Every structure is written in C-alpha cells, then in structure tokens.
Amino acid sequence: MVSRASVRWILVLGMTALVAACTNPSTVPGPDPRSDTTATMITWTDGKQAIQITCGMAGGCQNRALAMCKGNYTTLNMENMPTRGDASVVRGTGTVVVRCAA
C-alpha cells in the first residue's frame, strides 16, 4: 500500500515538473533548452542590431522572440520554419531574425 508521504512526494514532484514546463522562454541571448532555441545578437544588413533565433520545434522561435522583445517585434527574415508534425530531423533547425520594436 502507498503511504500518504509517498503520494505527497509524487504530487510535489509532478507540480514542480509542470511549473518548469510552463515557464517562459529566456529573455537574454544564448541557448534555452526549455523552448529548444538559441538566440544570438547579430548586425543585420542595414547595420543595426537584430536577434537571430534558431529553433527546433514549432512555435519555439515565436515564443522566444515574444519573450526577448516583450511582445513587440518585427520579423526581418525567416528560413526553414518548423510546423507541427514535420520531420525536424530531415528539415533541420529553423531560423528567424527579428528586431524588437520600440
């Protein structure tokens, strides 16, 4: 029979995993395993700073751009963007270049 303490621990671990899974993507450049993205600051063709984000899963680039730009950004370029159900192993990673709007 399962004790109350065991049930309590399982419940706590489950809630901790749920909170970790629902956290927002990182707001700073670098890798973010939670959203399966990597963000890098680059100089775009117009000589101004932009953010290049690579992502492996559908919605990852958009979520990271929203987090880094606090919801307001302009897309400068998109390549190889993932969609739900595609073969990411065959397709490879998607890349988007965004600039945060003021």
Short mmCIF file of N, CA and C in Angstrom, two decimals:
data_model
loop_
_atom_site.label_atom_id
_atom_site.label_comp_id
_atom_site.label_asym_id
_atom_site.label_seq_id
_atom_site.Cartn_x
_atom_site.Cartn_y
_atom_site.Cartn_z
N MET A 1 0.84 -1.18 0.00
CA MET A 1 0.00 0.00 0.00
C MET A 1 0.89 1.25 0.00
N VAL A 2 0.47 2.28 -0.69
CA VAL A 2 1.22 3.51 -0.81
C VAL A 2 0.89 4.43 0.37
N SER A 3 1.92 4.93 1.00
CA SER A 3 1.71 5.80 2.16
C SER A 3 1.36 7.22 1.72
N ARG A 4 0.83 7.99 2.65
CA ARG A 4 0.48 9.38 2.36
C ARG A 4 1.72 10.19 2.01
N ALA A 5 2.82 9.90 2.66
CA ALA A 5 4.06 10.63 2.38
C ALA A 5 4.52 10.40 0.94
N SER A 6 4.39 9.17 0.46
CA SER A 6 4.77 8.86 -0.92
C SER A 6 3.88 9.59 -1.91
N VAL A 7 2.60 9.62 -1.64
CA VAL A 7 1.65 10.31 -2.51
C VAL A 7 1.97 11.81 -2.52
N ARG A 8 2.29 12.35 -1.36
CA ARG A 8 2.62 13.77 -1.25
C ARG A 8 3.87 14.09 -2.07
N TRP A 9 4.88 13.24 -2.00
CA TRP A 9 6.12 13.47 -2.76
C TRP A 9 5.87 13.39 -4.26
N ILE A 10 5.07 12.44 -4.67
CA ILE A 10 4.75 12.30 -6.09
C ILE A 10 3.99 13.54 -6.57
N LEU A 11 3.08 14.04 -5.77
CA LEU A 11 2.32 15.24 -6.11
C LEU A 11 3.23 16.46 -6.21
N VAL A 12 4.14 16.61 -5.27
CA VAL A 12 5.08 17.74 -5.28
C VAL A 12 5.99 17.67 -6.51
N LEU A 13 6.51 16.51 -6.82
CA LEU A 13 7.37 16.35 -8.00
C LEU A 13 6.60 16.63 -9.29
N GLY A 14 5.36 16.20 -9.36
CA GLY A 14 4.54 16.46 -10.53
C GLY A 14 4.27 17.93 -10.72
N MET A 15 3.96 18.64 -9.64
CA MET A 15 3.72 20.08 -9.74
C MET A 15 4.99 20.84 -10.11
N THR A 16 6.13 20.40 -9.58
CA THR A 16 7.40 21.02 -9.93
C THR A 16 7.70 20.86 -11.41
N ALA A 17 7.46 19.68 -11.94
CA ALA A 17 7.69 19.43 -13.37
C ALA A 17 6.74 20.28 -14.21
N LEU A 18 5.50 20.43 -13.77
CA LEU A 18 4.53 21.24 -14.50
C LEU A 18 4.94 22.71 -14.52
N VAL A 19 5.39 23.22 -13.41
CA VAL A 19 5.84 24.61 -13.34
C VAL A 19 7.06 24.82 -14.24
N ALA A 20 7.99 23.89 -14.22
CA ALA A 20 9.19 24.00 -15.06
C ALA A 20 8.82 23.97 -16.54
N ALA A 21 7.84 23.17 -16.91
CA ALA A 21 7.44 23.07 -18.31
C ALA A 21 6.68 24.29 -18.79
N CYS A 22 6.02 24.99 -17.88
CA CYS A 22 5.19 26.14 -18.27
C CYS A 22 5.90 27.48 -18.11
N THR A 23 7.16 27.49 -17.76
CA THR A 23 7.87 28.74 -17.60
C THR A 23 8.13 29.39 -18.94
N ASN A 24 8.28 30.69 -18.93
CA ASN A 24 8.52 31.45 -20.15
C ASN A 24 9.93 31.20 -20.67
N PRO A 25 10.11 31.37 -21.98
CA PRO A 25 11.45 31.25 -22.55
C PRO A 25 12.38 32.33 -22.00
N SER A 26 13.65 32.13 -22.14
CA SER A 26 14.65 33.07 -21.65
C SER A 26 14.55 34.40 -22.38
N THR A 27 14.82 35.49 -21.66
CA THR A 27 14.76 36.83 -22.24
C THR A 27 16.13 37.38 -22.59
N VAL A 28 17.16 36.57 -22.44
CA VAL A 28 18.53 37.00 -22.75
C VAL A 28 19.11 36.10 -23.85
N PRO A 29 20.10 36.61 -24.62
CA PRO A 29 20.71 35.78 -25.66
C PRO A 29 21.38 34.53 -25.08
N GLY A 30 21.48 33.51 -25.93
CA GLY A 30 22.10 32.25 -25.53
C GLY A 30 21.13 31.11 -25.72
N PRO A 31 21.54 29.90 -25.36
CA PRO A 31 20.67 28.74 -25.51
C PRO A 31 19.57 28.72 -24.44
N ASP A 32 18.43 28.17 -24.79
CA ASP A 32 17.32 28.00 -23.85
C ASP A 32 16.71 26.63 -24.10
N PRO A 33 17.08 25.65 -23.28
CA PRO A 33 16.57 24.29 -23.50
C PRO A 33 15.06 24.17 -23.30
N ARG A 34 14.47 25.06 -22.50
CA ARG A 34 13.02 24.99 -22.28
C ARG A 34 12.24 25.23 -23.56
N SER A 35 12.71 26.14 -24.42
CA SER A 35 12.00 26.41 -25.67
C SER A 35 12.71 25.82 -26.88
N ASP A 36 13.79 25.09 -26.66
CA ASP A 36 14.58 24.47 -27.74
C ASP A 36 15.03 25.52 -28.75
N THR A 37 15.55 26.67 -28.23
CA THR A 37 16.01 27.76 -29.08
C THR A 37 17.39 28.24 -28.65
N THR A 38 18.04 28.95 -29.57
CA THR A 38 19.29 29.65 -29.28
C THR A 38 19.17 31.03 -29.91
N ALA A 39 19.38 32.06 -29.11
CA ALA A 39 19.29 33.44 -29.61
C ALA A 39 20.68 34.06 -29.61
N THR A 40 20.97 34.80 -30.68
CA THR A 40 22.27 35.45 -30.86
C THR A 40 22.04 36.88 -31.34
N MET A 41 22.77 37.81 -30.79
CA MET A 41 22.72 39.20 -31.28
C MET A 41 23.61 39.29 -32.51
N ILE A 42 23.06 39.84 -33.60
CA ILE A 42 23.82 39.98 -34.85
C ILE A 42 23.66 41.40 -35.38
N THR A 43 24.49 41.77 -36.33
CA THR A 43 24.32 43.01 -37.06
C THR A 43 23.65 42.67 -38.38
N TRP A 44 22.47 43.26 -38.62
CA TRP A 44 21.70 42.98 -39.82
C TRP A 44 22.29 43.75 -41.00
N THR A 45 21.80 43.51 -42.20
CA THR A 45 22.34 44.12 -43.41
C THR A 45 22.26 45.64 -43.40
N ASP A 46 21.37 46.21 -42.60
CA ASP A 46 21.25 47.66 -42.52
C ASP A 46 22.20 48.27 -41.48
N GLY A 47 23.01 47.43 -40.86
CA GLY A 47 23.99 47.90 -39.88
C GLY A 47 23.46 48.02 -38.47
N LYS A 48 22.19 47.69 -38.24
CA LYS A 48 21.59 47.79 -36.90
C LYS A 48 21.55 46.41 -36.24
N GLN A 49 21.47 46.40 -34.91
CA GLN A 49 21.41 45.15 -34.15
C GLN A 49 20.08 44.44 -34.39
N ALA A 50 20.14 43.13 -34.43
CA ALA A 50 18.96 42.28 -34.55
C ALA A 50 19.22 41.00 -33.75
N ILE A 51 18.18 40.21 -33.60
CA ILE A 51 18.28 38.95 -32.86
C ILE A 51 18.03 37.80 -33.82
N GLN A 52 18.98 36.87 -33.91
CA GLN A 52 18.82 35.67 -34.73
C GLN A 52 18.47 34.54 -33.77
N ILE A 53 17.35 33.87 -34.05
CA ILE A 53 16.88 32.78 -33.19
C ILE A 53 16.78 31.52 -34.01
N THR A 54 17.40 30.44 -33.54
CA THR A 54 17.24 29.13 -34.17
C THR A 54 16.35 28.30 -33.27
N CYS A 55 15.48 27.50 -33.89
CA CYS A 55 14.54 26.71 -33.09
C CYS A 55 14.34 25.35 -33.73
N GLY A 56 14.02 24.39 -32.90
CA GLY A 56 13.82 23.04 -33.37
C GLY A 56 12.38 22.59 -33.34
N MET A 57 11.51 23.28 -32.58
CA MET A 57 10.13 22.83 -32.51
C MET A 57 9.18 23.96 -32.91
N ALA A 58 8.00 23.58 -33.35
CA ALA A 58 7.01 24.55 -33.80
C ALA A 58 6.67 25.53 -32.68
N GLY A 59 6.67 26.80 -33.00
CA GLY A 59 6.33 27.84 -32.03
C GLY A 59 7.49 28.31 -31.17
N GLY A 60 8.61 27.60 -31.21
CA GLY A 60 9.74 27.95 -30.36
C GLY A 60 10.34 29.30 -30.67
N CYS A 61 10.55 29.59 -31.96
CA CYS A 61 11.13 30.88 -32.35
C CYS A 61 10.20 32.02 -31.98
N GLN A 62 8.92 31.85 -32.24
CA GLN A 62 7.96 32.91 -31.93
C GLN A 62 7.90 33.17 -30.43
N ASN A 63 7.84 32.13 -29.64
CA ASN A 63 7.80 32.30 -28.19
C ASN A 63 9.04 32.99 -27.67
N ARG A 64 10.20 32.63 -28.20
CA ARG A 64 11.46 33.26 -27.76
C ARG A 64 11.50 34.72 -28.19
N ALA A 65 11.06 35.04 -29.42
CA ALA A 65 11.03 36.43 -29.88
C ALA A 65 10.08 37.26 -29.02
N LEU A 66 8.94 36.71 -28.68
CA LEU A 66 8.00 37.41 -27.81
C LEU A 66 8.61 37.67 -26.44
N ALA A 67 9.32 36.70 -25.90
CA ALA A 67 9.94 36.87 -24.59
C ALA A 67 11.06 37.89 -24.63
N MET A 68 11.91 37.83 -25.65
CA MET A 68 13.06 38.73 -25.71
C MET A 68 12.65 40.17 -26.03
N CYS A 69 11.60 40.34 -26.81
CA CYS A 69 11.17 41.69 -27.22
C CYS A 69 9.96 42.18 -26.43
N LYS A 70 9.61 41.47 -25.41
CA LYS A 70 8.46 41.84 -24.56
C LYS A 70 7.19 42.04 -25.39
N GLY A 71 7.02 41.16 -26.40
CA GLY A 71 5.79 41.11 -27.16
C GLY A 71 5.72 41.95 -28.41
N ASN A 72 6.70 42.78 -28.69
CA ASN A 72 6.61 43.67 -29.84
C ASN A 72 7.89 43.59 -30.68
N TYR A 73 7.80 42.94 -31.84
CA TYR A 73 8.98 42.77 -32.70
C TYR A 73 8.59 42.78 -34.16
N THR A 74 9.59 42.98 -35.00
CA THR A 74 9.43 42.92 -36.46
C THR A 74 10.29 41.79 -36.98
N THR A 75 9.73 40.97 -37.85
CA THR A 75 10.47 39.86 -38.46
C THR A 75 11.23 40.37 -39.68
N LEU A 76 12.53 40.16 -39.69
CA LEU A 76 13.36 40.58 -40.81
C LEU A 76 13.59 39.46 -41.81
N ASN A 77 13.66 38.21 -41.32
CA ASN A 77 13.93 37.07 -42.20
C ASN A 77 13.48 35.78 -41.51
N MET A 78 12.96 34.84 -42.29
CA MET A 78 12.59 33.52 -41.78
C MET A 78 13.06 32.47 -42.77
N GLU A 79 13.63 31.39 -42.24
CA GLU A 79 14.06 30.28 -43.08
C GLU A 79 13.79 28.96 -42.39
N ASN A 80 13.24 28.02 -43.15
CA ASN A 80 13.13 26.64 -42.69
C ASN A 80 12.33 26.52 -41.39
N MET A 81 11.25 27.28 -41.26
CA MET A 81 10.49 27.29 -40.02
C MET A 81 9.76 25.96 -39.79
N PRO A 82 9.82 25.44 -38.57
CA PRO A 82 9.15 24.18 -38.26
C PRO A 82 7.63 24.35 -38.17
N THR A 83 6.93 23.29 -38.50
CA THR A 83 5.49 23.24 -38.32
C THR A 83 5.16 21.98 -37.55
N ARG A 84 3.99 21.95 -36.95
CA ARG A 84 3.60 20.77 -36.17
C ARG A 84 3.57 19.53 -37.05
N GLY A 85 4.21 18.48 -36.59
CA GLY A 85 4.16 17.21 -37.29
C GLY A 85 5.19 17.02 -38.39
N ASP A 86 6.07 18.01 -38.60
CA ASP A 86 7.07 17.81 -39.65
C ASP A 86 8.26 17.00 -39.13
N ALA A 87 9.09 16.56 -40.03
CA ALA A 87 10.24 15.74 -39.67
C ALA A 87 11.44 16.66 -39.43
N SER A 88 11.60 17.11 -38.19
CA SER A 88 12.67 18.08 -37.89
C SER A 88 14.06 17.50 -38.13
N VAL A 89 14.19 16.18 -38.07
CA VAL A 89 15.48 15.56 -38.34
C VAL A 89 15.87 15.78 -39.80
N VAL A 90 14.89 15.69 -40.68
CA VAL A 90 15.13 15.90 -42.11
C VAL A 90 15.23 17.38 -42.42
N ARG A 91 14.32 18.18 -41.87
CA ARG A 91 14.24 19.61 -42.15
C ARG A 91 15.41 20.38 -41.56
N GLY A 92 15.84 20.04 -40.39
CA GLY A 92 16.87 20.81 -39.68
C GLY A 92 16.23 21.89 -38.84
N THR A 93 17.06 22.77 -38.30
CA THR A 93 16.53 23.82 -37.43
C THR A 93 16.03 25.00 -38.25
N GLY A 94 15.03 25.68 -37.70
CA GLY A 94 14.51 26.88 -38.32
C GLY A 94 15.27 28.10 -37.80
N THR A 95 15.29 29.16 -38.58
CA THR A 95 15.96 30.38 -38.18
C THR A 95 15.09 31.58 -38.49
N VAL A 96 15.02 32.49 -37.54
CA VAL A 96 14.31 33.74 -37.74
C VAL A 96 15.19 34.88 -37.24
N VAL A 97 15.14 36.00 -37.93
CA VAL A 97 15.85 37.20 -37.50
C VAL A 97 14.79 38.25 -37.19
N VAL A 98 14.81 38.78 -35.98
CA VAL A 98 13.83 39.77 -35.54
C VAL A 98 14.53 40.99 -34.98
N ARG A 99 13.79 42.07 -34.96
CA ARG A 99 14.25 43.29 -34.30
C ARG A 99 13.14 43.74 -33.38
N CYS A 100 13.48 44.02 -32.15
CA CYS A 100 12.49 44.49 -31.18
C CYS A 100 12.04 45.89 -31.57
N ALA A 101 10.72 46.09 -31.52
CA ALA A 101 10.16 47.41 -31.81
C ALA A 101 10.19 48.25 -30.53
N ALA A 102 10.34 49.52 -30.70
CA ALA A 102 10.43 50.41 -29.54
C ALA A 102 9.10 50.65 -28.90
#
